[in-house]
mmCIF file of C-alpha atoms and ligand atoms in Angstrom:
data_model
loop_
_atom_site.group_PDB
_atom_site.id
_atom_site.type_symbol
_atom_site.label_atom_id
_atom_site.label_comp_id
_atom_site.label_asym_id
_atom_site.label_seq_id
_atom_site.Cartn_x
_atom_site.Cartn_y
_atom_site.Cartn_z
ATOM 1 C CA MET A 1 18.004 19.309 5.325
ATOM 2 C CA ILE A 2 14.609 19.390 6.336
ATOM 3 C CA ARG A 3 13.323 21.348 9.129
ATOM 4 C CA PHE A 4 10.940 20.192 11.452
ATOM 5 C CA GLY A 5 7.978 21.546 14.043
ATOM 6 C CA ILE A 6 5.751 19.340 16.006
ATOM 7 C CA VAL A 7 2.768 19.555 16.892
ATOM 8 C CA GLY A 8 1.548 18.105 19.986
ATOM 9 C CA ALA A 9 4.240 18.384 22.863
ATOM 10 C CA GLY A 10 3.259 14.611 24.407
ATOM 11 C CA GLY A 11 4.327 10.727 24.415
ATOM 12 C CA ILE A 12 4.902 9.533 20.709
ATOM 13 C CA ALA A 13 6.913 13.307 19.693
ATOM 14 C CA GLU A 14 9.206 12.611 22.308
ATOM 15 C CA LYS A 15 10.065 9.142 20.377
ATOM 16 C CA PHE A 16 10.405 10.961 17.004
ATOM 17 C CA ALA A 17 12.549 14.155 18.692
ATOM 18 C CA THR A 18 14.502 11.456 19.506
ATOM 19 C CA ASP A 19 14.534 9.164 16.753
ATOM 20 C CA ILE A 20 14.738 12.084 14.311
ATOM 21 C CA LYS A 21 18.872 13.153 15.693
ATOM 22 C CA SER A 22 19.858 9.800 14.135
ATOM 23 C CA VAL A 23 18.541 10.777 11.442
ATOM 24 C CA LYS A 24 21.301 12.672 8.156
ATOM 25 C CA ASN A 25 18.542 14.764 6.126
ATOM 26 C CA ALA A 26 16.048 16.128 8.795
ATOM 27 C CA LYS A 27 16.338 17.811 12.030
ATOM 28 C CA ALA A 28 13.947 18.850 14.290
ATOM 29 C CA VAL A 29 13.919 22.366 15.165
ATOM 30 C CA ALA A 30 10.498 23.466 16.418
ATOM 31 C CA ILE A 31 7.488 22.645 18.806
ATOM 32 C CA ALA A 32 4.951 23.770 19.104
ATOM 33 C CA SER A 33 2.005 23.106 22.012
ATOM 34 C CA ARG A 34 -0.660 24.551 23.475
ATOM 35 C CA ASP A 35 0.870 25.387 26.675
ATOM 36 C CA LEU A 36 4.280 27.889 26.207
ATOM 37 C CA GLU A 37 6.179 26.302 29.714
ATOM 38 C CA ARG A 38 5.594 22.265 27.671
ATOM 39 C CA ALA A 39 6.797 24.086 24.905
ATOM 40 C CA ASN A 40 9.419 25.376 26.294
ATOM 41 C CA LYS A 41 10.532 22.102 28.811
ATOM 42 C CA PHE A 42 9.886 20.278 25.587
ATOM 43 C CA LYS A 43 12.313 22.662 23.506
ATOM 44 C CA ASP A 44 14.816 22.005 26.176
ATOM 45 C CA LYS A 45 14.942 18.911 27.417
ATOM 46 C CA PHE A 46 15.425 17.778 23.295
ATOM 47 C CA ASN A 47 17.483 21.287 22.519
ATOM 48 C CA LEU A 48 15.279 22.715 19.517
ATOM 49 C CA ASP A 49 15.762 25.664 18.622
ATOM 50 C CA TYR A 50 12.215 27.746 18.926
ATOM 51 C CA ALA A 51 8.953 26.718 21.412
ATOM 52 C CA PHE A 52 5.598 27.944 19.753
ATOM 53 C CA ASP A 53 2.451 28.464 22.159
ATOM 54 C CA SER A 54 0.077 27.978 19.601
ATOM 55 C CA TYR A 55 0.334 25.402 16.416
ATOM 56 C CA GLU A 56 -1.040 28.986 13.589
ATOM 57 C CA LYS A 57 1.965 31.031 14.367
ATOM 58 C CA MET A 58 4.167 27.950 13.674
ATOM 59 C CA ALA A 59 2.383 27.673 11.083
ATOM 60 C CA GLU A 60 3.199 30.840 10.032
ATOM 61 C CA SER A 61 6.791 30.487 10.468
ATOM 62 C CA ASP A 62 9.164 30.030 7.790
ATOM 63 C CA LEU A 63 11.244 28.128 10.032
ATOM 64 C CA ILE A 64 10.198 25.009 9.316
ATOM 65 C CA ASP A 65 9.763 23.222 6.205
ATOM 66 C CA ALA A 66 7.917 19.900 7.391
ATOM 67 C CA VAL A 67 5.358 19.201 10.853
ATOM 68 C CA TYR A 68 5.246 15.586 12.190
ATOM 69 C CA ILE A 69 1.705 15.697 13.785
ATOM 70 C CA ALA A 70 1.684 14.511 16.938
ATOM 71 C CA THR A 71 -2.328 14.798 19.021
ATOM 72 C CA PRO A 72 -5.292 12.446 18.840
ATOM 73 C CA HIS A 73 -6.936 11.523 15.556
ATOM 74 C CA SER A 74 -9.661 13.367 15.769
ATOM 75 C CA PHE A 75 -8.025 17.136 15.175
ATOM 76 C CA HIS A 76 -5.542 15.575 12.441
ATOM 77 C CA LYS A 77 -6.960 16.066 9.376
ATOM 78 C CA GLU A 78 -7.761 19.620 10.603
ATOM 79 C CA GLN A 79 -4.743 20.715 11.762
ATOM 80 C CA SER A 80 -2.987 18.784 8.733
ATOM 81 C CA ILE A 81 -4.849 20.555 6.169
ATOM 82 C CA MET A 82 -3.939 23.855 8.739
ATOM 83 C CA PHE A 83 -0.612 23.172 8.452
ATOM 84 C CA MET A 84 -0.335 22.562 4.275
ATOM 85 C CA ASN A 85 -2.891 26.254 3.672
ATOM 86 C CA HIS A 86 0.900 27.186 5.147
ATOM 87 C CA LYS A 87 2.397 24.480 1.996
ATOM 88 C CA LYS A 88 4.369 22.989 5.159
ATOM 89 C CA HIS A 89 5.070 19.294 4.170
ATOM 90 C CA VAL A 90 2.619 16.697 6.508
ATOM 91 C CA LEU A 91 3.667 13.979 8.527
ATOM 92 C CA CYS A 92 0.789 12.425 9.971
ATOM 93 C CA GLU A 93 0.488 9.778 12.727
ATOM 94 C CA LYS A 94 -1.745 7.337 12.835
ATOM 95 C CA PRO A 95 -4.517 6.754 11.830
ATOM 96 C CA ILE A 96 -3.390 10.182 9.794
ATOM 97 C CA ALA A 97 -7.686 10.598 9.564
ATOM 98 C CA VAL A 98 -10.541 9.284 11.324
ATOM 99 C CA ASN A 99 -12.447 8.011 8.207
ATOM 100 C CA SER A 100 -11.536 7.424 4.493
ATOM 101 C CA GLN A 101 -13.803 10.913 4.129
ATOM 102 C CA GLN A 102 -11.129 12.845 6.092
ATOM 103 C CA PHE A 103 -8.061 11.483 4.580
ATOM 104 C CA GLU A 104 -9.702 12.042 0.942
ATOM 105 C CA ASP A 105 -10.412 15.869 2.279
ATOM 106 C CA MET A 106 -6.553 16.053 3.048
ATOM 107 C CA VAL A 107 -4.929 14.417 -0.057
ATOM 108 C CA VAL A 108 -7.048 17.292 -1.981
ATOM 109 C CA SER A 109 -5.837 19.524 0.253
ATOM 110 C CA SER A 110 -2.034 18.416 -0.173
ATOM 111 C CA GLN A 111 -2.807 18.450 -3.852
ATOM 112 C CA LYS A 112 -3.635 21.736 -4.075
ATOM 113 C CA ASN A 113 -1.121 23.094 -1.516
ATOM 114 C CA LYS A 114 1.427 21.106 -3.631
ATOM 115 C CA VAL A 115 2.991 19.617 -0.385
ATOM 116 C CA LEU A 116 3.607 16.064 0.985
ATOM 117 C CA LEU A 117 1.171 14.252 3.036
ATOM 118 C CA MET A 118 2.245 11.278 4.463
ATOM 119 C CA GLU A 119 0.600 8.318 7.265
ATOM 120 C CA ALA A 120 3.208 7.535 10.012
ATOM 121 C CA MET A 121 3.359 4.342 10.275
ATOM 122 C CA TRP A 122 6.507 3.362 11.089
ATOM 123 C CA THR A 123 6.440 0.307 10.094
ATOM 124 C CA LYS A 124 6.225 -0.315 6.377
ATOM 125 C CA PHE A 125 9.793 1.947 6.604
ATOM 126 C CA LEU A 126 11.551 -0.768 8.873
ATOM 127 C CA PRO A 127 14.142 -2.791 7.369
ATOM 128 C CA ALA A 128 12.573 -6.347 8.812
ATOM 129 C CA THR A 129 9.187 -4.994 6.625
ATOM 130 C CA ILE A 130 10.795 -4.142 3.481
ATOM 131 C CA LYS A 131 12.940 -7.734 3.308
ATOM 132 C CA LEU A 132 9.348 -9.713 3.856
ATOM 133 C CA ARG A 133 8.031 -7.522 1.261
ATOM 134 C CA GLU A 134 10.412 -8.571 -0.954
ATOM 135 C CA VAL A 135 10.671 -11.690 -0.432
ATOM 136 C CA VAL A 136 6.277 -11.322 -0.630
ATOM 137 C CA HIS A 137 6.302 -9.659 -3.969
ATOM 138 C CA SER A 138 9.533 -11.857 -5.166
ATOM 139 C CA GLY A 139 6.794 -14.643 -5.743
ATOM 140 C CA VAL A 140 8.775 -17.591 -3.708
ATOM 141 C CA LEU A 141 6.751 -18.720 -1.046
ATOM 142 C CA GLY A 142 3.973 -18.428 -3.790
ATOM 143 C CA LYS A 143 0.279 -16.999 -2.561
ATOM 144 C CA LEU A 144 -0.780 -15.987 0.664
ATOM 145 C CA LYS A 145 -2.905 -18.448 2.594
ATOM 146 C CA HIS A 146 -3.707 -17.195 5.987
ATOM 147 C CA ALA A 147 -2.127 -13.939 8.542
ATOM 148 C CA TYR A 148 -2.408 -14.716 11.571
ATOM 149 C CA ILE A 149 -1.484 -10.501 13.754
ATOM 150 C CA GLU A 150 -2.365 -9.876 17.916
ATOM 151 C CA PHE A 151 -0.883 -7.197 19.250
ATOM 152 C CA GLY A 152 -1.984 -6.167 22.797
ATOM 153 C CA GLN A 153 -0.375 -3.349 25.316
ATOM 154 C CA ASP A 154 -1.797 -2.711 28.748
ATOM 155 C CA LEU A 155 -3.132 0.932 28.101
ATOM 156 C CA ARG A 156 -5.626 1.175 30.999
ATOM 157 C CA HIS A 157 -3.778 3.035 33.242
ATOM 158 C CA ILE A 158 -3.559 5.914 30.911
ATOM 159 C CA GLY A 159 -6.103 8.719 30.653
ATOM 160 C CA GLY A 160 -8.696 7.579 32.121
ATOM 161 C CA ASP A 161 -12.557 8.299 30.728
ATOM 162 C CA THR A 162 -11.223 12.181 29.113
ATOM 163 C CA GLY A 163 -7.968 10.983 28.271
ATOM 164 C CA ARG A 164 -7.975 9.969 23.837
ATOM 165 C CA LEU A 165 -7.825 6.323 24.443
ATOM 166 C CA PHE A 166 -10.743 6.495 26.260
ATOM 167 C CA ASN A 167 -12.661 9.663 24.957
ATOM 168 C CA MET A 168 -15.030 9.121 21.819
ATOM 169 C CA ASN A 169 -14.906 12.679 21.216
ATOM 170 C CA LEU A 170 -10.817 11.891 20.302
ATOM 171 C CA ALA A 171 -12.018 9.510 18.290
ATOM 172 C CA GLY A 172 -10.665 6.311 20.572
ATOM 173 C CA GLY A 173 -10.856 3.071 20.702
ATOM 174 C CA CYS A 174 -8.532 0.174 20.533
ATOM 175 C CA LEU A 175 -9.657 -0.380 16.281
ATOM 176 C CA LEU A 176 -8.406 3.041 15.216
ATOM 177 C CA ASP A 177 -4.774 3.169 18.239
ATOM 178 C CA MET A 178 -4.050 -0.294 17.482
ATOM 179 C CA GLY A 179 -6.422 -2.523 15.468
ATOM 180 C CA ILE A 180 -4.609 0.088 12.519
ATOM 181 C CA TYR A 181 -1.504 -2.065 12.776
ATOM 182 C CA PRO A 182 -2.259 -5.772 11.765
ATOM 183 C CA LEU A 183 -4.409 -4.339 9.624
ATOM 184 C CA SER A 184 -2.612 -2.229 7.537
ATOM 185 C CA TYR A 185 -0.092 -5.448 7.622
ATOM 186 C CA THR A 186 -1.826 -6.981 5.993
ATOM 187 C CA LEU A 187 -1.585 -5.473 2.767
ATOM 188 C CA ASN A 188 2.036 -6.409 3.156
ATOM 189 C CA LEU A 189 1.066 -9.563 2.619
ATOM 190 C CA THR A 190 -1.141 -9.812 -0.231
ATOM 191 C CA ASP A 191 -2.585 -7.366 -2.628
ATOM 192 C CA SER A 192 -6.246 -9.394 -2.745
ATOM 193 C CA SER A 193 -8.953 -6.964 -1.880
ATOM 194 C CA VAL A 194 -11.382 -8.162 1.475
ATOM 195 C CA LYS A 195 -14.086 -10.004 0.404
ATOM 196 C CA THR A 196 -15.539 -10.569 3.666
ATOM 197 C CA ILE A 197 -15.079 -8.711 7.160
ATOM 198 C CA LYS A 198 -16.403 -10.690 10.508
ATOM 199 C CA ALA A 199 -15.367 -8.488 13.468
ATOM 200 C CA LYS A 200 -16.169 -8.432 17.023
ATOM 201 C CA ALA A 201 -15.581 -5.927 18.989
ATOM 202 C CA GLU A 202 -15.602 -5.789 23.646
ATOM 203 C CA PHE A 203 -16.651 -1.685 24.530
ATOM 204 C CA HIS A 204 -15.101 0.333 27.445
ATOM 205 C CA HIS A 205 -18.978 2.564 29.125
ATOM 206 C CA THR A 206 -17.656 5.530 27.186
ATOM 207 C CA GLY A 207 -18.461 3.863 24.650
ATOM 208 C CA VAL A 208 -14.925 3.001 22.472
ATOM 209 C CA ASP A 209 -13.834 -0.877 21.904
ATOM 210 C CA THR A 210 -11.005 -1.615 23.683
ATOM 211 C CA LYS A 211 -10.303 -5.344 22.016
ATOM 212 C CA SER A 212 -11.098 -6.153 18.550
ATOM 213 C CA ILE A 213 -11.258 -9.818 16.618
ATOM 214 C CA VAL A 214 -11.136 -9.170 12.806
ATOM 215 C CA ASP A 215 -11.559 -12.078 10.490
ATOM 216 C CA PHE A 216 -10.392 -10.794 5.915
ATOM 217 C CA VAL A 217 -11.310 -13.340 3.720
ATOM 218 C CA PHE A 218 -9.449 -12.196 0.378
ATOM 219 C CA ASP A 219 -11.141 -12.299 -3.380
ATOM 220 C CA ASP A 220 -8.471 -14.729 -3.889
ATOM 221 C CA GLY A 221 -9.751 -17.398 -0.193
ATOM 222 C CA SER A 222 -6.560 -16.529 1.375
ATOM 223 C CA SER A 223 -7.660 -14.985 5.025
ATOM 224 C CA ALA A 224 -6.354 -13.165 7.883
ATOM 225 C CA LYS A 225 -7.208 -13.220 12.011
ATOM 226 C CA LEU A 226 -6.234 -9.668 13.720
ATOM 227 C CA ILE A 227 -6.736 -9.581 17.161
ATOM 228 C CA SER A 228 -5.906 -6.459 18.931
ATOM 229 C CA SER A 229 -6.190 -4.937 22.643
ATOM 230 C CA PHE A 230 -5.666 -2.390 24.749
ATOM 231 C CA MET A 231 -6.681 -4.434 27.712
ATOM 232 C CA GLU A 232 -3.886 -6.775 27.853
ATOM 233 C CA VAL A 233 -0.454 -7.600 26.258
ATOM 234 C CA LEU A 234 -0.753 -9.875 22.842
ATOM 235 C CA ASP A 235 2.836 -10.255 21.794
ATOM 236 C CA ALA A 236 2.704 -13.846 20.134
ATOM 237 C CA PRO A 237 4.745 -13.889 17.461
ATOM 238 C CA SER A 238 3.163 -13.096 13.783
ATOM 239 C CA VAL A 239 2.358 -16.283 11.838
ATOM 240 C CA PHE A 240 2.505 -15.686 7.652
ATOM 241 C CA GLU A 241 2.090 -19.354 5.905
ATOM 242 C CA PHE A 242 2.070 -19.046 2.307
ATOM 243 C CA GLU A 243 2.001 -21.902 -0.556
ATOM 244 C CA LYS A 244 5.664 -23.048 -0.368
ATOM 245 C CA GLY A 245 6.847 -22.156 3.393
ATOM 246 C CA ASN A 246 5.714 -19.877 6.462
ATOM 247 C CA ILE A 247 7.405 -16.212 7.765
ATOM 248 C CA VAL A 248 7.622 -15.712 11.663
ATOM 249 C CA VAL A 249 7.906 -12.001 12.590
ATOM 250 C CA ASP A 250 8.259 -11.155 15.906
ATOM 251 C CA HIS A 251 6.956 -8.027 17.628
ATOM 252 C CA PHE A 252 5.881 -7.184 14.099
ATOM 253 C CA HIS A 253 4.811 -3.585 14.442
ATOM 254 C CA LYS A 254 8.728 -3.026 15.290
ATOM 255 C CA SER A 255 10.217 -5.823 14.239
ATOM 256 C CA GLU A 256 13.534 -6.289 14.275
ATOM 257 C CA LYS A 257 13.695 -10.027 12.894
ATOM 258 C CA VAL A 258 12.327 -11.866 9.794
ATOM 259 C CA ILE A 259 12.657 -15.807 10.081
ATOM 260 C CA ILE A 260 11.433 -16.560 6.455
ATOM 261 C CA LYS A 261 11.722 -20.792 5.644
ATOM 262 C CA ASP A 262 13.329 -21.233 9.381
ATOM 263 C CA LYS A 263 16.114 -18.737 7.826
ATOM 264 C CA THR A 264 16.320 -15.889 11.084
ATOM 265 C CA TYR A 265 17.498 -12.163 9.584
ATOM 266 C CA TYR A 266 17.720 -10.040 11.944
ATOM 267 C CA PHE A 267 18.025 -6.128 10.878
ATOM 268 C CA PRO A 268 18.292 -4.468 14.059
ATOM 269 C CA HIS A 269 17.268 -0.448 14.397
ATOM 270 C CA VAL A 270 19.543 2.292 14.149
ATOM 271 C CA SER A 271 17.832 4.922 17.490
ATOM 272 C CA GLY A 272 14.272 3.662 18.112
ATOM 273 C CA GLY A 273 12.361 3.270 14.742
ATOM 274 C CA PHE A 274 10.953 5.947 13.386
ATOM 275 C CA GLU A 275 14.375 7.346 11.862
ATOM 276 C CA TYR A 276 12.910 4.831 8.297
ATOM 277 C CA GLU A 277 10.408 6.546 8.064
ATOM 278 C CA ILE A 278 12.170 10.542 9.158
ATOM 279 C CA GLU A 279 14.703 9.304 6.494
ATOM 280 C CA ALA A 280 11.842 8.105 3.209
ATOM 281 C CA PHE A 281 9.722 11.111 4.169
ATOM 282 C CA SER A 282 12.663 13.782 3.839
ATOM 283 C CA LYS A 283 13.957 12.374 1.033
ATOM 284 C CA THR A 284 11.117 12.347 -0.935
ATOM 285 C CA ILE A 285 10.792 16.397 -0.671
ATOM 286 C CA GLU A 286 14.112 16.160 -1.216
ATOM 287 C CA ASP A 287 13.430 14.674 -4.209
ATOM 288 C CA GLY A 288 10.111 16.936 -5.405
ATOM 289 C CA LEU A 289 7.567 14.461 -5.068
ATOM 290 C CA LEU A 290 4.539 14.329 -3.300
ATOM 291 C CA GLU A 291 3.635 11.049 -2.846
ATOM 292 C CA ASN A 292 6.019 8.731 -1.178
ATOM 293 C CA ASP A 293 6.710 5.673 -3.220
ATOM 294 C CA ILE A 294 5.937 2.714 -0.160
ATOM 295 C CA MET A 295 3.692 4.815 1.991
ATOM 296 C CA THR A 296 1.147 6.526 -0.639
ATOM 297 C CA HIS A 297 -2.235 7.607 -0.915
ATOM 298 C CA GLU A 298 -3.400 4.750 -1.849
ATOM 299 C CA GLN A 299 -2.141 2.069 0.302
ATOM 300 C CA THR A 300 -3.649 4.758 3.595
ATOM 301 C CA ARG A 301 -6.947 4.785 1.659
ATOM 302 C CA LYS A 302 -7.471 1.390 1.581
ATOM 303 C CA SER A 303 -6.110 0.521 5.329
ATOM 304 C CA MET A 304 -8.677 3.594 6.205
ATOM 305 C CA LYS A 305 -11.064 1.715 3.682
ATOM 306 C CA LEU A 306 -11.119 -0.981 6.148
ATOM 307 C CA LEU A 307 -10.522 0.550 8.702
ATOM 308 C CA ASP A 308 -14.235 1.946 8.722
ATOM 309 C CA ARG A 309 -16.052 -1.361 6.897
ATOM 310 C CA THR A 310 -14.122 -2.772 10.178
ATOM 311 C CA ARG A 311 -15.708 -0.151 12.700
ATOM 312 C CA LYS A 312 -19.427 -0.795 10.538
ATOM 313 C CA VAL A 313 -19.691 -4.587 11.159
ATOM 314 C CA PHE A 314 -19.208 -3.416 14.933
ATOM 315 C CA GLY A 315 -21.219 -1.194 15.226
ATOM 316 C CA LEU A 316 -18.801 1.687 16.125
ATOM 317 C CA LYS A 317 -19.512 5.433 15.734
ATOM 318 C CA TYR A 318 -18.000 8.660 16.476
ATOM 319 C CA PRO A 319 -20.691 10.999 17.887
ATOM 320 C CA PHE A 320 -19.296 13.693 15.021
ATOM 321 C CA GLU A 321 -19.583 11.364 12.372
ATOM 322 C CA ASP A 322 -22.352 11.694 10.270
HETATM 323 N N1 NAP B 401 3.561 5.548 16.079
HETATM 324 C C1 NAP B 401 3.397 4.907 17.409
HETATM 325 O O1 NAP B 401 4.261 4.240 17.512
HETATM 326 C C2 NAP B 401 2.155 6.134 18.362
HETATM 327 C C3 NAP B 401 2.036 5.782 19.573
HETATM 328 C C4 NAP B 401 1.573 6.468 19.793
HETATM 329 C C5 NAP B 401 0.693 6.984 19.717
HETATM 330 N N2 NAP B 401 0.441 7.338 18.095
HETATM 331 C C6 NAP B 401 0.020 8.034 17.482
HETATM 332 O O2 NAP B 401 -0.072 9.745 17.761
HETATM 333 C C7 NAP B 401 -0.803 10.262 18.535
HETATM 334 C C8 NAP B 401 -0.683 11.447 19.514
HETATM 335 O O3 NAP B 401 -0.936 9.310 20.596
HETATM 336 P P1 NAP B 401 0.578 10.636 22.152
HETATM 337 O O4 NAP B 401 -0.404 9.218 22.839
HETATM 338 O O5 NAP B 401 1.369 11.153 21.908
HETATM 339 O O6 NAP B 401 -0.913 11.243 22.660
HETATM 340 P P2 NAP B 401 -1.118 12.119 23.828
HETATM 341 O O7 NAP B 401 -0.107 12.015 24.460
HETATM 342 O O8 NAP B 401 -2.304 12.119 24.190
HETATM 343 O O9 NAP B 401 -1.155 13.913 23.841
HETATM 344 C C9 NAP B 401 -0.015 14.144 22.753
HETATM 345 C C10 NAP B 401 -0.153 16.132 22.356
HETATM 346 O O10 NAP B 401 -1.507 16.318 21.652
HETATM 347 C C11 NAP B 401 -2.299 16.988 22.077
HETATM 348 N N3 NAP B 401 -3.862 17.362 23.048
HETATM 349 C C12 NAP B 401 -3.823 15.643 23.615
HETATM 350 N N4 NAP B 401 -5.303 15.381 23.934
HETATM 351 C C13 NAP B 401 -5.745 16.962 23.550
HETATM 352 C C14 NAP B 401 -6.781 17.439 23.828
HETATM 353 N N5 NAP B 401 -8.107 16.856 24.737
HETATM 354 N N6 NAP B 401 -7.686 18.500 22.926
HETATM 355 C C15 NAP B 401 -6.200 19.129 22.050
HETATM 356 N N7 NAP B 401 -5.430 18.938 22.077
HETATM 357 C C16 NAP B 401 -4.766 17.494 23.167
HETATM 358 C C17 NAP B 401 -0.987 17.954 23.106
HETATM 359 O O11 NAP B 401 -0.618 18.384 22.702
HETATM 360 P P3 NAP B 401 -0.237 20.439 23.393
HETATM 361 O O12 NAP B 401 1.397 19.741 24.022
HETATM 362 O O13 NAP B 401 -0.633 21.200 22.596
HETATM 363 O O14 NAP B 401 -0.891 20.734 24.411
HETATM 364 C C18 NAP B 401 -0.585 16.789 23.392
HETATM 365 O O15 NAP B 401 0.582 17.111 24.031
HETATM 366 C C19 NAP B 401 -2.624 9.642 17.966
HETATM 367 O O16 NAP B 401 -3.021 9.857 17.141
HETATM 368 C C20 NAP B 401 -1.468 7.734 18.228
HETATM 369 O O17 NAP B 401 -2.643 6.879 17.770
HETATM 370 C C21 NAP B 401 1.218 6.735 17.696
#
C-alpha cells in the first residue's frame, strides 16, 4: 500500500483525494498546505490522517512514501526535487515542468535518489486510451493520415490576472494548461516525429496565450490539427483518420467511449478517472521500478520538447526563462 501525501490543497487535489479512495494499492494519508487552516479543512473533508503546514515538513516525514504535486506549474521542478531529495516518489501534475531543461533536471534527481518520477497525464491510463493505443499499434488500421483534436473550457472566471492561469510568473497560459492534452495525445497515434509546426495564438493582456491553433506535420507526411482554448468550450469529437478506417473519441481527455470503424467500445470510469494513473504509479513503486512503462520519461520528454517548440513558434517565453 503506497501512502500518499498531497502537496497543495487546491482544486485538482480534491479530485485526486476523491479518486484515490477507489484504488486498492494506494491511500492518501496526508496533506501539506502553506496554510494550516486550509490543510486541516482538507484533511477533515477527505478523512486523511495528517495535515502539515509546510511542504518541507511533509517531505521530512516518514509517514508517506510518495507525493502528488498539485501546485501551479512554475513550482513543479523545485518542489519535485525537494521531495525526491527526501526519497519520496513523485507523481507531478501536468505539465511536469515549464520546459525541457527543467524536466531533465528532475530526471537527474529521480535517478540520483532512486525514486519514481512520473507526470500525472491521467488520460494516458484511461482504459479507453489503452484500447485506442492497442488498436493503433496492432496496425489493423494502417498508418495515421490526419488527427483533429479540439479542447476548450471557459475558465475566464478563474483566478483573475494574478491567478495561475493568467499569470506569466506562474507559467500561465492555455498551451501548457490545456494544449498539453491534445499535444500529448498525438503520441498515442503515431511514432513518427514532428517535422514542422505551424502555430497561432491569441494572447491575454498579461502576456499568456488564451487560445492556440497548432498544426503538426510528421516525418511520414501525416498531420494533426490541435486547437485549445480556455476562453470558450470546444468539445467536438476527436477524429483520427487512418489508412484503413477512422477512430472517433468523445471528450478525449476523459474518454469513456471509443468508436473504431463504426464499432463502439465503452469504458466507464470506476471513479473520476484519476484512479487508473494512481494505481499504475503505485504498482510501479511496488515493482521497484524508476519509470512507469506507459508514462515513460521519454513520453514526457517528447511532449515537453513539442511544447517548447510550439511556444517558440508563437513567441511565448516566461519571465524566468533564459
Ligand atoms: N489533471 C487534471 O485534470 C488537472 C486539472 C486541473 C489542474 N491540473 C494541474 O494541477 C496543478 C494545480 O492546479 P489547480 O487548478 O489545482 O491549482 P490551484 O487550485 O490554483 O492551486 C493549487 C495549490 O497550489 C498552491 N498555490 C496556488 N497559487 C500559488 C502561488 N501563487 N504561490 C504558491 N503556491 C500557490 C496552493 O497550495 P497551498 O494549499 O499550499 O496554499 C494551492 O492550493 C496545475 O499544474 C494544473 O496544470 C491538472
